[in-house]
Amino acid sequence: MERSSQCSCLAKQEAETHRDWSWVEASIWTERMLAALVNGVKGGRWYSLFDKLCSARTLMAAWLKVESNRGAAGVDKVSMKRFRANAAGYLDELERALTKGTYVPLPVKRVYIPKGKNQLRPLGIPAIKDRIVQTALKMVLEPIFENEFLAMSYGFRPQRGCKDALREVDSLIKAGYVFVVDADLKNYFDSIPHPQLLDRIKEKVSDGRIIGLIKQFLSQDILDGLERWTPTSGSPQGAVASPLLANLYLHPLDVLITSAGYKMVRYADDLVILCQTMQEARTALGLVHDWTQANGLTLHPEKTRVGNCLESGEGFDFLGYRFESGKRHVRAKSLKALRDKVRQKTVRTRGDSLTRIIEDLNPTLRGWFEYFKHAHWHTFSSVDGFVRRRLRAVLRKQDKRPGHGMCQADHRRWPNAFFAAHGLFTMVEACAQASRSR
């Protein structure tokens, strides 16, 4: 069976099982267009999409999405506050530039965030006006490609998320799919080949102005301090349209692995294939290896492996969790990241009141618990103890007491109940409440 036939067959299966289009932008995707999307358009390609992208209504909807996500200023130093003050004027300028064909995106500002031990992950920050155009582009294109994507892909897709992917992995392991291909795509977002990516887009989109706009975004200059260059591959992490394009490029891999009968769970470029035998896992890894080589990508030689996740030392990491020996644990890196955030908010020299510090801490603690609430209760007890120790150190400093160490007097003066009375979110209590409500 050829790839196009496989895609059509699987896409039809997906459409028959679930398709909820309530998330699409109604000003673009009318009922007539959605009907054409589901039933198929003539020739299988979409034309005349650009006029929908550059309409005032679409750009306003895109701006509201960008505004809600907040974010920093790009290279033009136009902040969210400044743009908001003259949003109507800026949007009018954008509409005219897009319509006349004079729109040119600004360079992407490169910043770096921590990634593991002594490593940094590059992120691109486009200017706000470019984020608006990319958001409009995404609103136009996403339903077209979503109609093709398979259920085993969870990353950066409407009405899907990490928890859905984790539930699927849990379910497969419990069903006996314990031999795992843990594949790591090396520098995926930076290495997507532009010509092949554009070919994938053209399979469904024949509007030349839309294709031209995508080319502009893919070739945006990158500004890193005083250095400036034009990328020849990749789609920068941080750009609004990048996750959609990244999913599109890996879609044929989803089709290949699913058509071969294997169970793959993918979240963006983080993927695992769960099999019932070691031989199946090795064969599946061979398919992934051959596909990546043929499509300009590289598997990380040290991070790609197969193993039996029921065995100690042969588990795998996925979306913040460690699956090993029949259990699901919070990754050490995930715990460290939380502790680092708590440290930043509880610096001993911080002059805020305890109430203010707790108000600052609680959203971080709640968010982390909500994601990792299926972890062992001992994890929550350990985190709660760490948070209270940090807060006692702050109080000790504010009390102008010497030394860095804790003592029993600190615990007696500021017991656990003291912090609970000040509204501190505690994970052990949240875990107990969640258990009682089940």
PDB file of N, CA and C in Angstrom, residues 47 51 65 69 82 85 90 141 181 223 234 251 264 284 296 311 314-315 318 409 418:
ATOM      1  N   TYR A  47      -7.560  26.096  -2.162  1.00  0.00           N
ATOM      2  CA  TYR A  47      -7.165  27.326  -2.839  1.00  0.00           C
ATOM      3  C   TYR A  47      -7.797  28.520  -2.119  1.00  0.00           C
ATOM      4  N   ASP A  51      -6.996  35.333   1.438  1.00  0.00           N
ATOM      5  CA  ASP A  51      -7.919  36.429   1.742  1.00  0.00           C
ATOM      6  C   ASP A  51      -8.574  36.246   3.106  1.00  0.00           C
ATOM      7  N   LYS A  65      -5.710  36.181  20.681  1.00  0.00           N
ATOM      8  CA  LYS A  65      -5.016  34.968  21.123  1.00  0.00           C
ATOM      9  C   LYS A  65      -3.594  35.288  21.562  1.00  0.00           C
ATOM     10  N   ASN A  69      -1.808  35.095  25.501  1.00  0.00           N
ATOM     11  CA  ASN A  69      -0.600  34.312  25.798  1.00  0.00           C
ATOM     12  C   ASN A  69       0.532  35.162  26.360  1.00  0.00           C
ATOM     13  N   ARG A  82       2.457  48.299  24.766  1.00  0.00           N
ATOM     14  CA  ARG A  82       2.528  49.310  23.702  1.00  0.00           C
ATOM     15  C   ARG A  82       1.640  48.927  22.527  1.00  0.00           C
ATOM     16  N   ALA A  85      -2.049  49.493  23.274  1.00  0.00           N
ATOM     17  CA  ALA A  85      -2.461  50.898  23.281  1.00  0.00           C
ATOM     18  C   ALA A  85      -2.865  51.393  21.897  1.00  0.00           C
ATOM     19  N   TYR A  90      -2.127  49.226  14.535  1.00  0.00           N
ATOM     20  CA  TYR A  90      -1.168  48.186  14.141  1.00  0.00           C
ATOM     21  C   TYR A  90      -1.840  47.132  13.255  1.00  0.00           C
ATOM     22  N   LEU A 141      -4.735  27.170   8.548  1.00  0.00           N
ATOM     23  CA  LEU A 141      -4.202  25.878   8.108  1.00  0.00           C
ATOM     24  C   LEU A 141      -4.496  24.706   9.034  1.00  0.00           C
ATOM     25  N   VAL A 181      10.396   1.134  22.383  1.00  0.00           N
ATOM     26  CA  VAL A 181      11.357   1.884  21.583  1.00  0.00           C
ATOM     27  C   VAL A 181      11.309   3.324  22.097  1.00  0.00           C
ATOM     28  N   LEU A 223      18.386  36.635  15.188  1.00  0.00           N
ATOM     29  CA  LEU A 223      19.263  37.623  15.807  1.00  0.00           C
ATOM     30  C   LEU A 223      19.643  37.124  17.196  1.00  0.00           C
ATOM     31  N   GLY A 234      14.844  23.897   9.583  1.00  0.00           N
ATOM     32  CA  GLY A 234      14.233  24.056  10.892  1.00  0.00           C
ATOM     33  C   GLY A 234      13.111  25.072  10.945  1.00  0.00           C
ATOM     34  N   HIS A 251       3.994  13.507  10.435  1.00  0.00           N
ATOM     35  CA  HIS A 251       2.769  12.747  10.170  1.00  0.00           C
ATOM     36  C   HIS A 251       3.015  11.488   9.333  1.00  0.00           C
ATOM     37  N   MET A 264       2.335   3.484  18.686  1.00  0.00           N
ATOM     38  CA  MET A 264       3.218   4.615  18.966  1.00  0.00           C
ATOM     39  C   MET A 264       2.428   5.715  19.655  1.00  0.00           C
ATOM     40  N   ALA A 284      10.597  -2.285  14.834  1.00  0.00           N
ATOM     41  CA  ALA A 284      10.003  -0.940  14.807  1.00  0.00           C
ATOM     42  C   ALA A 284      11.084   0.128  14.822  1.00  0.00           C
ATOM     43  N   GLY A 296      15.865  13.354   6.250  1.00  0.00           N
ATOM     44  CA  GLY A 296      16.758  14.425   6.679  1.00  0.00           C
ATOM     45  C   GLY A 296      16.840  14.634   8.180  1.00  0.00           C
ATOM     46  N   GLU A 311      11.663  -4.159  33.630  1.00  0.00           N
ATOM     47  CA  GLU A 311      12.944  -4.485  34.240  1.00  0.00           C
ATOM     48  C   GLU A 311      13.610  -3.226  34.796  1.00  0.00           C
ATOM     49  N   GLU A 314      15.798  -0.504  32.688  1.00  0.00           N
ATOM     50  CA  GLU A 314      15.404  -0.515  31.279  1.00  0.00           C
ATOM     51  C   GLU A 314      14.163   0.336  31.022  1.00  0.00           C
ATOM     52  N   GLY A 315      13.818   1.183  31.967  1.00  0.00           N
ATOM     53  CA  GLY A 315      12.653   2.042  31.798  1.00  0.00           C
ATOM     54  C   GLY A 315      12.915   3.189  30.840  1.00  0.00           C
ATOM     55  N   PHE A 318       9.205   9.893  29.793  1.00  0.00           N
ATOM     56  CA  PHE A 318       8.241  10.424  28.835  1.00  0.00           C
ATOM     57  C   PHE A 318       7.384  11.485  29.520  1.00  0.00           C
ATOM     58  N   ALA A 409      13.590  24.503  67.459  1.00  0.00           N
ATOM     59  CA  ALA A 409      12.874  25.717  67.856  1.00  0.00           C
ATOM     60  C   ALA A 409      12.132  26.328  66.669  1.00  0.00           C
ATOM     61  N   PHE A 418       1.071  26.290  61.055  1.00  0.00           N
ATOM     62  CA  PHE A 418       1.272  27.732  60.891  1.00  0.00           C
ATOM     63  C   PHE A 418       1.203  28.114  59.415  1.00  0.00           C
TER      64      PHE A 418
END
